[in-house]
Structures are given as C-alpha cells and as structure tokens.
C-alpha cells in the first residue's frame, strides 16, 4: 500500500465516472455486454490505481482501459457468429426494465454503426474525450476521429428521423 | 469536480432524458456493489467503508485487512476523512459494507445497551508514539466508568502528559470503539469531545444507564 498524495478514493471515481463509462461501454460493445466490460474496466482500474500518475486525467485513463477491455471482449467473441442487434429488452429481462423506449431504440441504432464510428461517438459524446485523444485510441488522427463521429451522428440523425432504414 | 458527461446533443437526447439517466444510475449502483464484492474477493480493497446510523448521528466505519482503522463522526466530514485515508493508507478505498458487518452489529448492540465491550480487530496505524499508548490504555476504563486526563496519563505510562492525553483523545481515530468519551476533567465536568458535547453526554448517559 503506497501513500498517494492527491489521489481521491477509488469510490469517488466510480461515482463520478461510472455512468459515463457505462454509456461508453454500451457504444463499444453493445448494450447487452456493456455491464461485463464495465466490471472488467473498473476492476482493472482499481488494480492499477495506486500506480497512476498524480494529476492524470482519470476519465481518459478509464476510457483507455475500457477500450482494452472492449478489445479483449471482441477477441473472445470473435469465434462466435456476430449476433444481429436486438432490442435490449429481448436480451436480458430484468436488467433493461425501466429503460425508456427511445433510449433503447437509440442504443440499438448505435449498435448498427461501424465500430470506429460507434467508438468515436462513445469517446467524444458519452465520455467527453477530445478528438486528438480519440485519434490516438482509434489508431488514426484527430481529423479522422472527428469525421468518424460526425459520420456516425449523421447516420443516427437520419435513422432517428426515419430517413434511413 | 464532477466531470460526468451526459449526452446533451439533440441526436443523443434520448440517452440523456431524466428516465434514461435514472436507469443508468440504478445500473451503476448495482454494478458498483458487485464491483466491491469482486474486488474484495481479489484482495483489492485496501480500505473498505460504510456508514451506520446511530443515536450520535451517522458514523463512518473504515477497515483495512488488519482491522477497523477509522470511526468518524459527521462533524469530521466523512468525505474529507475518506480522502485522507486515500492519501495516507491507499487510494484503493471502496464502499464494501461486508467487511464492516461485525462492527456495525456490535455498535447497534452497544447503542441498544446490550454490549459493553467491542471485540473486533483494530488497526491502530493512524496513531503512533504516546498517542498510541493512550489509545491502548483507554479500554482499561471500564464501561460505565470515567477517568480523568491525569489518570489516563498515568495509565499510559507518563503521569505528567495530561495535555498529550487530551490531544490523543481529540485525535482518536476510533472513537466510541476506543472509549475516549470516558475521559473527563478532574473536577468531574465532562470536558471536550471530538464528536461534540452532545455525543459525549449521550454516550456517558447510555453507559450509566440513565439515558432515557
């Protein structure tokens, strides 16, 4: 146990970033798998927390861990046939009770976007990361990340307006 | 300091509706409870905490793997106490109530008048030197009894260190469980207390059997 000047209790991190990270995980791996990835993310973060640099941006740090956990998750699931996106209610009765229909439908639409677009939207609009950082996470550039998010948002806008199937 | 992002863009508005946010908060509450359990199982919770409601107000209870390390009154500011624990012991501080079940039950019994002695393991790492001697001596003042600062100084092995006894009591990391409330002035008046005068008189009345 190492004393850490400036480090807040881990519970505070969960309280402050838990919901945003859950939404990010949903964008990265879909609604049904998000909770597992969230757990793995926060457990890994807790393990590494004492070694985190003081003054580090904890949100960007958590988002990076979420990215790794989502990648692990995709790798594990790679051998399985890719499931068609379903409405969350169908997947896990109980866990989605109380989720408004509009939100459920939007999550389903997000799941239909190409992975980079989903990720860019998740990192920027749901986790609040700047595009320069997102470019690094996606292995491309700030401009490419910005474009991916814009393209994804455009598709979502069109689909929520019923302009696209 | 909160940096939680809620979707506030028209296209994503459905994700930021009050109902959707409430749903997400519920999910995070459930997830953080199972995170605590998983973290406990993996030995990753260096400081576990919970709070309990008592007749002297909400008490924060915090424990390391070695034992109960901190009991704090509301006036001490529980958030500030947890931040200090994160800095001095480990930042792996999680709300993990299970580890504190036993002491919570013993406190409940104590406030119900059915328990006189606490027998949970204590971690005294937040007190050192003479302060530690004082804390070690305090349980020798029996339930329902009081002792003067001078008497405690003597019990702690330094009869002239009355002021240091006062400091040790004022900084007791484990109030109620380590009974600094039983230390009073030699003229019989109650003296100060880290949890406030009202809490001290309530504890003394409880132990005297005159609380009613």
Coordinates of C-alpha atoms in Angstrom, one line a residue:
Chain A
X1 CA 0.0 0.0 0.0
X2 CA 1.6 3.2 -1.2
X3 CA 0.6 6.6 0.1
X4 CA -0.6 8.7 -2.8
X5 CA -0.7 12.4 -2.5
X6 CA -3.5 13.9 -4.4
X7 CA -5.3 10.6 -5.2
X8 CA -9.0 10.5 -4.5
X9 CA -10.7 7.4 -3.0
X10 CA -11.5 5.0 -5.8
X11 CA -15.2 5.0 -4.9
X12 CA -15.3 8.7 -5.9
X13 CA -14.0 7.7 -9.3
X14 CA -16.8 5.2 -9.6
X15 CA -19.4 7.8 -8.5
X16 CA -18.1 10.4 -10.9
X17 CA -17.4 8.4 -14.0
X18 CA -19.4 5.2 -13.6
X19 CA -22.4 6.3 -15.6
X20 CA -20.4 7.9 -18.4
X21 CA -18.2 4.8 -18.6
X22 CA -21.3 2.5 -18.8
X23 CA -22.6 4.5 -21.7
X24 CA -19.2 4.3 -23.4
X25 CA -19.1 0.6 -22.9
X26 CA -22.5 0.3 -24.5
X27 CA -21.2 2.2 -27.5
X28 CA -18.1 0.0 -27.7
X29 CA -19.6 -3.5 -27.2
X30 CA -23.4 -3.1 -27.3
X31 CA -26.0 -2.8 -24.6
X32 CA -26.0 -6.4 -23.5
X33 CA -22.3 -6.9 -23.0
X34 CA -21.6 -3.4 -21.6
X35 CA -22.0 -4.3 -17.9
X36 CA -19.4 -7.1 -18.1
X37 CA -17.0 -4.8 -19.8
X38 CA -17.7 -2.1 -17.3
X39 CA -16.9 -4.5 -14.4
X40 CA -13.7 -5.6 -16.1
X41 CA -12.7 -2.0 -16.7
X42 CA -13.2 -0.8 -13.1
X43 CA -11.6 -3.9 -11.6
X44 CA -8.5 -3.4 -13.8
X45 CA -8.5 0.3 -12.9
X46 CA -8.7 -0.5 -9.2
X47 CA -5.8 -2.8 -9.6
X48 CA -3.6 -0.2 -11.4
X49 CA -4.9 2.8 -9.4
X50 CA -2.0 3.2 -6.9
X51 CA 0.5 3.4 -9.8
X52 CA -1.5 6.0 -11.8
X53 CA 0.4 9.3 -12.2
X54 CA -0.8 12.1 -9.9
X55 CA -2.6 14.7 -12.0
X56 CA -3.5 12.2 -14.7
X57 CA -6.9 12.7 -16.4
X58 CA -8.8 9.9 -14.7
X59 CA -11.6 9.9 -17.3
X60 CA -9.2 9.5 -20.2
X61 CA -7.4 6.8 -18.2
X62 CA -10.7 4.9 -17.6
X63 CA -11.7 5.3 -21.2
X64 CA -8.4 3.8 -22.3
X65 CA -8.9 0.8 -20.0
X66 CA -12.4 0.4 -21.4
X67 CA -11.0 0.3 -24.9
X68 CA -8.6 -2.5 -24.0
X69 CA -11.4 -4.5 -22.2
X70 CA -13.7 -4.0 -25.2
X71 CA -11.0 -5.3 -27.5
X72 CA -10.5 -8.3 -25.2
X73 CA -14.2 -8.8 -25.3
X74 CA -14.4 -8.7 -29.1
X75 CA -11.5 -11.1 -29.4
X76 CA -13.2 -13.6 -27.0
X77 CA -16.4 -13.3 -29.0
X78 CA -14.7 -13.4 -32.4
X79 CA -15.3 -17.1 -32.9
X80 CA -19.0 -16.7 -32.3
X81 CA -21.3 -15.6 -35.0
X82 CA -21.9 -11.9 -34.8
X83 CA -25.4 -11.5 -33.4
X84 CA -27.9 -9.2 -35.0
X85 CA -28.5 -6.2 -32.9
X86 CA -31.6 -6.8 -30.7
X87 CA -33.7 -4.5 -28.6
X88 CA -32.2 -4.7 -25.1
X89 CA -35.4 -5.9 -23.6
X90 CA -35.2 -9.1 -25.5
X91 CA -31.7 -9.9 -24.3
X92 CA -31.7 -9.7 -20.5
X93 CA -35.2 -9.4 -19.0
X94 CA -34.9 -7.5 -15.8
X95 CA -31.7 -5.5 -16.5
X96 CA -33.4 -3.3 -19.0
X97 CA -36.7 -2.8 -17.2
X98 CA -37.3 0.9 -16.8
X99 CA -35.1 1.9 -19.8
X100 CA -37.2 4.3 -21.8
X101 CA -38.1 3.0 -25.3
X102 CA -36.5 6.0 -27.1
X103 CA -33.2 5.2 -25.3
X104 CA -33.4 1.5 -26.0
X105 CA -34.1 2.2 -29.7
X106 CA -31.2 4.7 -29.9
X107 CA -28.8 2.2 -28.3
X108 CA -29.9 -0.4 -30.9
X109 CA -29.2 2.1 -33.7
X110 CA -25.8 2.9 -32.2
X111 CA -25.0 -0.8 -32.4
X112 CA -25.6 -0.8 -36.1
X113 CA -22.9 1.8 -36.8
X114 CA -19.4 0.7 -37.9
X115 CA -17.1 0.1 -34.9
X116 CA -14.9 3.2 -35.4
X117 CA -18.0 5.5 -35.6
X118 CA -19.5 3.9 -32.5
X119 CA -16.3 4.3 -30.7
X120 CA -15.7 7.9 -31.8
X121 CA -19.2 8.8 -30.6
X122 CA -18.7 7.0 -27.4
X123 CA -15.4 8.6 -26.5
X124 CA -16.5 12.0 -27.5
X125 CA -20.1 12.4 -26.8
X126 CA -20.5 9.9 -24.0
X127 CA -17.1 10.0 -22.2
X128 CA -16.1 13.6 -23.1
X129 CA -12.7 12.9 -24.6
X130 CA -11.2 15.4 -27.0
X131 CA -10.8 14.2 -30.6
X132 CA -7.0 14.4 -30.5
X133 CA -7.0 11.7 -27.8
X134 CA -9.7 9.7 -29.6
X135 CA -7.4 9.7 -32.7
X136 CA -4.7 8.0 -30.6
X137 CA -7.2 5.5 -29.2
X138 CA -8.5 4.6 -32.6
X139 CA -5.0 4.5 -34.1
X140 CA -5.8 7.3 -36.6
X141 CA -5.8 11.1 -36.4
X142 CA -7.8 13.8 -34.8
X143 CA -9.4 14.7 -38.1
X144 CA -10.3 11.0 -38.8
X145 CA -11.8 10.6 -35.3
X146 CA -13.8 13.8 -35.8
X147 CA -15.0 12.6 -39.2
X148 CA -16.0 9.2 -37.8
X149 CA -18.0 10.8 -35.0
X150 CA -19.7 13.2 -37.5
X151 CA -20.5 10.4 -39.9
X152 CA -21.9 8.3 -37.2
X153 CA -24.0 11.1 -35.8
X154 CA -25.3 11.8 -39.3
X155 CA -26.5 8.3 -39.7
X156 CA -28.1 8.3 -36.3
X157 CA -29.8 11.5 -37.1
X158 CA -31.2 10.2 -40.4
X159 CA -32.3 6.9 -38.8
X160 CA -34.0 8.5 -35.8
X161 CA -35.8 10.8 -38.3
X162 CA -36.8 7.7 -40.2
X163 CA -35.0 8.8 -43.3
X164 CA -32.8 5.7 -43.5
X165 CA -33.8 2.1 -42.8
Chain B
X1 CA -15.1 18.4 -9.7
X2 CA -17.8 16.2 -11.2
X3 CA -17.0 15.5 -14.8
X4 CA -19.8 13.1 -15.6
X5 CA -20.9 13.6 -19.2
X6 CA -24.5 13.3 -20.1
X7 CA -25.4 13.3 -23.7
X8 CA -26.7 16.7 -24.5
X9 CA -26.7 16.6 -28.2
X10 CA -30.1 16.6 -29.9
X11 CA -29.4 13.3 -31.7
X12 CA -28.4 11.6 -28.5
X13 CA -31.0 13.4 -26.3
X14 CA -32.9 10.1 -25.6
X15 CA -29.8 8.9 -23.7
X16 CA -29.9 11.9 -21.5
X17 CA -33.5 12.0 -20.6
X18 CA -34.2 12.0 -16.8
X19 CA -35.6 8.5 -17.1
X20 CA -32.6 7.2 -19.0
X21 CA -30.2 8.8 -16.6
X22 CA -32.1 7.4 -13.6
X23 CA -31.9 4.0 -15.3
X24 CA -28.1 4.4 -15.8
X25 CA -27.6 5.5 -12.2
X26 CA -29.5 2.4 -11.0
X27 CA -27.3 0.2 -13.2
X28 CA -24.2 1.8 -11.9
X29 CA -25.4 1.4 -8.3
X30 CA -25.9 -2.3 -8.9
X31 CA -22.6 -2.6 -10.8
X32 CA -20.6 -0.8 -8.1
X33 CA -21.9 -3.2 -5.5
X34 CA -20.8 -6.2 -7.5
X35 CA -17.5 -4.5 -8.2
X36 CA -17.0 -4.2 -4.5
X37 CA -17.7 -7.8 -4.0
X38 CA -15.3 -8.9 -6.8
X39 CA -12.6 -6.5 -5.6
X40 CA -12.9 -7.9 -2.0
X41 CA -12.6 -11.4 -3.4
X42 CA -9.4 -10.4 -5.2
X43 CA -7.9 -8.6 -2.2
X44 CA -8.0 -5.3 -4.0
X45 CA -9.9 -3.3 -1.3
X46 CA -7.2 -1.7 0.9
X47 CA -9.8 0.4 2.8
X48 CA -13.4 -0.7 2.9
X49 CA -16.0 1.6 4.3
X50 CA -19.7 2.0 5.1
X51 CA -21.7 4.3 7.3
X52 CA -24.1 3.4 10.0
X53 CA -26.9 5.5 11.6
X54 CA -26.6 5.7 15.4
X55 CA -28.1 7.9 18.2
X56 CA -25.0 10.1 17.9
X57 CA -25.5 10.6 14.2
X58 CA -24.1 8.8 11.1
X59 CA -20.8 7.2 11.8
X60 CA -18.3 6.4 9.1
X61 CA -16.6 3.0 9.6
X62 CA -13.4 2.1 7.7
X63 CA -11.4 -1.0 7.8
X64 CA -8.1 -2.3 6.3
X65 CA -7.4 -6.0 6.0
X66 CA -5.9 -5.7 9.5
X67 CA -9.0 -4.4 11.2
X68 CA -11.1 -1.3 11.9
X69 CA -8.9 1.7 11.2
X70 CA -11.3 4.6 11.5
X71 CA -14.6 5.6 13.0
X72 CA -15.6 9.2 12.2
X73 CA -18.4 11.5 13.3
X74 CA -20.3 13.5 10.8
X75 CA -18.7 16.7 12.1
X76 CA -15.4 15.4 10.9
X77 CA -16.8 15.3 7.3
X78 CA -16.9 11.8 6.0
X79 CA -15.8 12.8 2.5
X80 CA -12.7 14.5 3.9
X81 CA -11.9 11.6 6.2
X82 CA -12.1 9.2 3.2
X83 CA -9.8 11.5 1.1
X84 CA -7.3 11.5 4.0
X85 CA -7.4 7.7 4.2
X86 CA -6.8 7.5 0.4
X87 CA -3.7 9.7 0.8
X88 CA -2.3 8.1 4.0
X89 CA -3.2 4.4 3.6
X90 CA -4.1 3.6 0.0
X91 CA -6.3 5.1 -2.7
X92 CA -8.0 1.7 -3.1
X93 CA -10.9 2.9 -1.0
X94 CA -14.2 1.3 -1.8
X95 CA -17.6 1.2 -0.2
X96 CA -17.6 -2.5 0.8
X97 CA -20.0 -2.9 3.6
X98 CA -19.5 -6.6 4.2
X99 CA -16.1 -6.2 5.9
X100 CA -17.8 -3.9 8.4
X101 CA -20.8 -6.1 9.2
X102 CA -19.5 -7.3 12.5
X103 CA -18.6 -3.9 13.9
X104 CA -21.8 -2.4 12.6
X105 CA -23.7 -5.1 14.5
X106 CA -21.7 -4.6 17.7
X107 CA -22.3 -0.8 17.5
X108 CA -26.0 -1.5 17.2
X109 CA -25.9 -3.7 20.3
X110 CA -23.8 -1.1 22.1
X111 CA -26.3 1.7 21.4
X112 CA -29.1 -0.7 22.4
X113 CA -27.4 -1.2 25.8
X114 CA -26.7 -4.9 25.3
X115 CA -23.0 -4.7 24.5
X116 CA -20.2 -3.4 26.8
X117 CA -17.1 -4.4 25.0
X118 CA -16.1 -4.3 21.3
X119 CA -14.2 -7.4 20.2
X120 CA -13.4 -6.6 16.5
X121 CA -9.7 -6.4 15.4
X122 CA -8.4 -2.9 15.4
X123 CA -5.8 -1.3 13.1
X124 CA -4.0 1.4 15.1
X125 CA -1.8 2.6 12.2
X126 CA -3.2 6.1 12.3
X127 CA -1.8 6.7 15.8
X128 CA 1.8 6.5 16.8
X129 CA 4.0 7.1 19.9
X130 CA 2.4 8.3 23.0
X131 CA -0.9 8.7 21.3
X132 CA -0.9 5.0 20.7
X133 CA -0.1 4.3 24.4
X134 CA -3.1 6.4 25.3
X135 CA -5.4 4.6 22.9
X136 CA -4.1 1.3 24.3
X137 CA -4.9 2.4 27.8
X138 CA -8.4 3.7 27.2
X139 CA -10.2 0.3 27.2
X140 CA -9.0 -0.2 30.8
X141 CA -11.6 2.4 31.8
X142 CA -14.5 0.1 32.1
X143 CA -17.9 0.5 30.6
X144 CA -19.9 3.0 32.7
X145 CA -16.8 4.4 34.4
X146 CA -14.9 7.6 33.8
X147 CA -11.3 8.6 34.4
X148 CA -9.5 12.0 34.5
X149 CA -7.0 13.1 31.9
X150 CA -4.4 12.8 34.7
X151 CA -5.4 9.2 35.5
X152 CA -5.2 8.2 31.8
X153 CA -1.8 9.9 31.6
X154 CA -0.7 7.6 34.4
X155 CA -2.3 4.5 32.8
X156 CA -0.4 5.4 29.6
X157 CA 2.9 5.5 31.4
X158 CA 3.5 9.2 31.6
X159 CA 1.7 10.8 34.6
X160 CA 2.7 14.4 33.6
X161 CA 1.5 14.1 30.0
X162 CA -2.1 15.3 30.7
X163 CA -2.2 17.7 27.7
X164 CA -0.9 14.9 25.4
X165 CA -3.7 12.7 26.6
X166 CA -6.2 15.5 25.6
X167 CA -4.6 15.6 22.2
X168 CA -4.6 11.8 21.8
X169 CA -8.3 11.8 22.7
X170 CA -9.1 14.7 20.4
X171 CA -7.4 12.8 17.5
X172 CA -8.7 9.3 18.4
X173 CA -9.1 7.6 15.0
X174 CA -11.5 5.1 16.6
X175 CA -14.0 7.0 18.8
X176 CA -16.8 5.1 20.5
X177 CA -15.0 1.8 20.0
X178 CA -11.9 3.0 21.8
X179 CA -13.6 4.9 24.6
X180 CA -12.1 8.3 24.8
X181 CA -15.5 9.5 25.8
X182 CA -14.8 8.1 29.3
X183 CA -12.1 10.6 29.8
X184 CA -13.4 13.6 31.8
X185 CA -11.9 16.6 33.7
X186 CA -10.6 16.0 37.2
X187 CA -13.3 18.4 38.6
X188 CA -15.9 15.9 37.2
X189 CA -17.0 18.1 34.4
X190 CA -17.3 16.4 31.1
X191 CA -14.6 18.1 29.1
X192 CA -14.3 18.3 25.3
X193 CA -15.0 15.5 22.8
X194 CA -14.2 15.1 19.1
X195 CA -17.8 14.2 18.4
X196 CA -19.2 17.2 20.2
X197 CA -20.5 17.7 23.8
X198 CA -24.0 16.3 22.9
X199 CA -22.5 13.0 21.7
X200 CA -20.2 12.7 24.7
X201 CA -23.0 13.2 27.2
X202 CA -25.2 10.8 25.3
X203 CA -22.5 8.1 25.5
X204 CA -21.9 8.7 29.2
X205 CA -25.6 8.6 30.0
X206 CA -26.0 5.4 27.9
X207 CA -23.3 3.7 29.8
X208 CA -24.5 5.0 33.1
X209 CA -27.9 3.5 32.3
X210 CA -29.5 7.0 32.7
X211 CA -30.2 7.6 29.1
X212 CA -33.9 7.7 28.6

